Short mmCIF file of C-alpha atoms in Angstrom, two decimals:
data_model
loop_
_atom_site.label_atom_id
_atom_site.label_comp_id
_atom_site.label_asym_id
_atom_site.label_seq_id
_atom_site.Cartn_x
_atom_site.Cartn_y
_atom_site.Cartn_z
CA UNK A 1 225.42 15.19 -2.56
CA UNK A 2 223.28 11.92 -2.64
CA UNK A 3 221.61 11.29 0.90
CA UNK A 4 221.20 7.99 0.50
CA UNK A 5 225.23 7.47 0.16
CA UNK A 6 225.06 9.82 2.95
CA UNK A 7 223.62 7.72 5.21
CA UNK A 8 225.30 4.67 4.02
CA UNK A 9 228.67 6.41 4.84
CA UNK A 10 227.20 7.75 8.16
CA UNK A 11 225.92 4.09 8.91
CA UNK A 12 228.83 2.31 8.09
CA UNK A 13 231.58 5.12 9.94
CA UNK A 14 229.63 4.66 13.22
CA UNK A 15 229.11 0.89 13.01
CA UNK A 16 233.00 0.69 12.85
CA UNK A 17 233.80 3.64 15.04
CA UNK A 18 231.81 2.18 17.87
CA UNK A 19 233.57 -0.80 19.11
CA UNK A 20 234.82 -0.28 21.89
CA UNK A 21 238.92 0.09 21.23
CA UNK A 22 241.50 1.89 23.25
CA UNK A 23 241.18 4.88 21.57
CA UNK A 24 237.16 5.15 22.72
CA UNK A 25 237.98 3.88 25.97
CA UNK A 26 240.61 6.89 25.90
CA UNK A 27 237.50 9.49 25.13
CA UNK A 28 235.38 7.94 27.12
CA UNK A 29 237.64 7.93 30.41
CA UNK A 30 238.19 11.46 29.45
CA UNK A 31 234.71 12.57 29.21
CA UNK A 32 234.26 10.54 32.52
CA UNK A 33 236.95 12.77 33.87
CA UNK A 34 235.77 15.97 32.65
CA UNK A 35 239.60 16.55 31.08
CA UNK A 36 240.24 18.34 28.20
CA UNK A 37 237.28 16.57 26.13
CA UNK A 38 237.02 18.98 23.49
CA UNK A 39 241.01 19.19 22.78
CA UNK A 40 240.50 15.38 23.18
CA UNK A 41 237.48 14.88 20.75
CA UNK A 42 238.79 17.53 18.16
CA UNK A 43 241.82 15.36 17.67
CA UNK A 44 240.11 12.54 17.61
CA UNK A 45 237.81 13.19 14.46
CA UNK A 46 240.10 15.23 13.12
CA UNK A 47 242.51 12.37 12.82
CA UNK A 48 239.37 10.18 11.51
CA UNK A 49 238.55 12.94 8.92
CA UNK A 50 241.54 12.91 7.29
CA UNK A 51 242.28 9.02 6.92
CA UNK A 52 238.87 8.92 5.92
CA UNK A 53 239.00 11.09 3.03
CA UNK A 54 242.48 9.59 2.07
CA UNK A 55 240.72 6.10 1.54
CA UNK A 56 237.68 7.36 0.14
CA UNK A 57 239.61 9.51 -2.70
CA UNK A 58 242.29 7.71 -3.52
CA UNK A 59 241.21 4.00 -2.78
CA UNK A 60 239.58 4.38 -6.46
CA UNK A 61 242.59 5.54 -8.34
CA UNK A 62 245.25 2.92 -6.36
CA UNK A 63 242.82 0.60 -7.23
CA UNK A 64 242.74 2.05 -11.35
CA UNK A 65 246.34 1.55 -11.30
CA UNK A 66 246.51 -2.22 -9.37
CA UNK A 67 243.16 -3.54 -10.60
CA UNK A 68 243.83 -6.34 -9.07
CA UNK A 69 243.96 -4.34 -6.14
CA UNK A 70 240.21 -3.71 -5.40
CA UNK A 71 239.08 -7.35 -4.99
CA UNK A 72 242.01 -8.12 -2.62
CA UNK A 73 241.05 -5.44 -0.55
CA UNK A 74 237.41 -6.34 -0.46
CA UNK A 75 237.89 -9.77 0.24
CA UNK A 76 240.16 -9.05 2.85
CA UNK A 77 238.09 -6.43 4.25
CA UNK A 78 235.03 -8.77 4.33
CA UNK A 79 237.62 -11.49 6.39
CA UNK A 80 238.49 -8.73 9.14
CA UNK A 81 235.00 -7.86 9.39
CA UNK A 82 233.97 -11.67 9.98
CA UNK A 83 236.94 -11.50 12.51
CA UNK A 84 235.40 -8.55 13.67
CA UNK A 85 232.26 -9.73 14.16
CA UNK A 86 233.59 -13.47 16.11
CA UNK A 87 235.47 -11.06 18.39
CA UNK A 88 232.53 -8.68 19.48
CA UNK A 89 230.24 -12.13 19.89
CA UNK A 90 232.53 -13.23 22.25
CA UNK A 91 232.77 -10.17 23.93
CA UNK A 92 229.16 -10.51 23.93
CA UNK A 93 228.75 -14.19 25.22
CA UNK A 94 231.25 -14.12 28.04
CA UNK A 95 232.59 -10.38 29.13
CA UNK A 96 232.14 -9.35 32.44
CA UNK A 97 234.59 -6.13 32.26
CA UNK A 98 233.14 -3.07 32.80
CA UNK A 99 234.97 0.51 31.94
CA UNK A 100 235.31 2.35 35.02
CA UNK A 101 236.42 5.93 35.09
CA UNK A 102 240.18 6.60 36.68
CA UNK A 103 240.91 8.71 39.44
CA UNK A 104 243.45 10.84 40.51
CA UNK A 105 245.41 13.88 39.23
CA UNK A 106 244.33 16.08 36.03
CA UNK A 107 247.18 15.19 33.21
CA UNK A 108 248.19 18.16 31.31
CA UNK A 109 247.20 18.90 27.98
CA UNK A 110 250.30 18.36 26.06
CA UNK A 111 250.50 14.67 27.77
CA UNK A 112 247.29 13.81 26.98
CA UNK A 113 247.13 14.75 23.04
CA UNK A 114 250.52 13.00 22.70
CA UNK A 115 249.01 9.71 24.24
CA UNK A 116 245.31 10.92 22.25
CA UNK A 117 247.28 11.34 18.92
CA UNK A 118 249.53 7.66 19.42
CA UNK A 119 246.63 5.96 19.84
CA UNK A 120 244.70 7.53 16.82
CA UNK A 121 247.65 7.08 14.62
CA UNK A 122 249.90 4.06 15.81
CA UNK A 123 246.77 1.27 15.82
CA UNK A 124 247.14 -0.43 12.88
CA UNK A 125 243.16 -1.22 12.92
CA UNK A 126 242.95 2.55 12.22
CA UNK A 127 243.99 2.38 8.77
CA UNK A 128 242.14 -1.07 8.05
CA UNK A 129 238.53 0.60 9.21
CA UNK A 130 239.49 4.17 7.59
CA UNK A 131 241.70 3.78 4.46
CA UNK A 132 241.15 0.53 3.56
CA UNK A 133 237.61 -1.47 4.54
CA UNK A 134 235.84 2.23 3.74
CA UNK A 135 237.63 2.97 0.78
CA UNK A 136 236.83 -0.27 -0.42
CA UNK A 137 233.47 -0.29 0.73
CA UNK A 138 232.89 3.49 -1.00
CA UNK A 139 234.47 2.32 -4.42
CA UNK A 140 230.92 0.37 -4.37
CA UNK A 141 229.48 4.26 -4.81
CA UNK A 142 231.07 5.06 -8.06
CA UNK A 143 231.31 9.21 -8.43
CA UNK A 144 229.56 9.37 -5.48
CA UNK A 145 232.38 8.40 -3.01
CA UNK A 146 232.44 11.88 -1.64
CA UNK A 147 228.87 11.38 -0.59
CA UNK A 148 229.48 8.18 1.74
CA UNK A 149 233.03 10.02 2.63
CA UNK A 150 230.82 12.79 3.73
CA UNK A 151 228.84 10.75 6.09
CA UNK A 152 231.47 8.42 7.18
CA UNK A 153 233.31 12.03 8.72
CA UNK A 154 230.09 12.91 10.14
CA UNK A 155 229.82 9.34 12.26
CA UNK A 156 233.34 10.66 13.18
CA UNK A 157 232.60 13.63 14.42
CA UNK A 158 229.01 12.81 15.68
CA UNK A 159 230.53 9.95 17.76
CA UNK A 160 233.16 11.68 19.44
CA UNK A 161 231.28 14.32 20.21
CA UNK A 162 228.08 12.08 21.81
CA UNK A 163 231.30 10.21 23.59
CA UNK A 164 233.34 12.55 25.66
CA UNK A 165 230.68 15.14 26.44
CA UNK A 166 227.93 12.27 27.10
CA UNK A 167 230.44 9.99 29.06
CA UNK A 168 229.32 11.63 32.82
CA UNK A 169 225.40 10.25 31.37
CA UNK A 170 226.66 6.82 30.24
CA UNK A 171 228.99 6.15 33.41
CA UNK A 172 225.84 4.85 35.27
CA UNK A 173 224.76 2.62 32.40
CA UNK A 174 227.88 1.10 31.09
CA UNK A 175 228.57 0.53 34.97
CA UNK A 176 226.83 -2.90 34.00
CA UNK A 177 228.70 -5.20 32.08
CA UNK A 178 225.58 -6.49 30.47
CA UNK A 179 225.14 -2.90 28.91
CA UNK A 180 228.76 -3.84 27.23
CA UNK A 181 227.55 -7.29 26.15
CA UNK A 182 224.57 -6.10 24.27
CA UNK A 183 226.44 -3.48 22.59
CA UNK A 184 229.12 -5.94 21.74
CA UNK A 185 226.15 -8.03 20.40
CA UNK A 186 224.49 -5.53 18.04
CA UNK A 187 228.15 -4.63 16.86
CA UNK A 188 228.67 -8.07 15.61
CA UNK A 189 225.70 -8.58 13.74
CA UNK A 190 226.21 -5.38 12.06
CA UNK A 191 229.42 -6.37 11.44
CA UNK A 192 228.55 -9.76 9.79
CA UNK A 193 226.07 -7.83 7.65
CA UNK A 194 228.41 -5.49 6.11
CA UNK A 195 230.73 -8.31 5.65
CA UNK A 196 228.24 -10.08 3.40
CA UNK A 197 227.97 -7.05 1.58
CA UNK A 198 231.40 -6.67 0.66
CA UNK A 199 231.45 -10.72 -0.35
CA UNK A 200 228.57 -10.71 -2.56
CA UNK A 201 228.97 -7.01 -4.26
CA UNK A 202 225.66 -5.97 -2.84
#
């Protein structure tokens, strides 16, 4: 295990797993709810685990076999990041929404995993952050993928975690929509950074 990759990995999985997205807002309302958060957050970086560990171990060997493959995919990755990046600026410059937790009747379990488990696994944005950008990014690591895959499950599983048990301490905060704007801000920056990164080979 190299640390260093460690903390890459760990760096990079929470950068991208902390935009705000519909699955997030989904933990978050939970937690805000007090509903089922550990079913909810168990799914949730269980899910992440495995579609992070598919792109960090086989992004290298796809790539072996489609050379071609590996630039593509970086290039490509670097372009959704800038895209990335634009969006959460203008979140940043000119939101005013604020994420307010629901009221009304507790959903049953069954219910809520189905609607947890579509949302993990039916955004496409999933597989471009998991499989794809961190594969790519993690074939920058070579025979130490494991390493950054290591710490990108552990932003996983740190984040959801910190979300849905630490959403009744962040409802009061993130009541402000300037709380979202800054957070929108440091996401973009972040985001532009990594996207250099992946342009220049760095």
């Amino acid at each position: 295990m190299d640390f260093s990759i460690y903390v890459t990995g760990l760096t990079v999985g929470l950068t991208l797993i902390v935009a705000i997205g519909a699955q997030n807002a989904f933990v978050l309302r939970q937690g805000l709810r007090g509903e089922h958060v550990l079913a909810v957050v168990l799914t949730c970086a269980i899910s992440e685990a495995i579609l992070v560990t598919v792109g960090v171990m086989a992004f290298s060997r796809i790539a072996a076999i489609l050379p071609g493959l590996e630039p593509v995919m970086r290039y490509a990755g670097a372009a959704f990041l800038l895209w990335y990046a634009a969006k959460n600026l203008q979140s940043a410059l000119g939101s005013s929404s604020v994420l307010l937790a629901a009221s009304g009747n507790v959903t049953p379990l069954a219910p809520t995993l189905a609607t947890c488990l579509a949302l993990t696994w039916l955004n496409p944005h999933v597989y471009l952050d998991t499989v794809i950008l961190l594969g790519s990014i993690s074939s920058q690591f070579p025979g130490k993928e494991a390493s950054f895959g290591a710490g990108a499950v552990s932003a996983s599983v740190l984040f959801f975690f910190s979300l849905g048990y630490g959403a009744r301490w962040l409802r009061p905060i993130f009541a402000s929509p300037q709380a979202w704007r800054i957070l929108e801000g440091v996401i973009a920056v972040t985001m532009l950074l990594i996207a250099i990164t992946l342009l220049t080979g760095g």
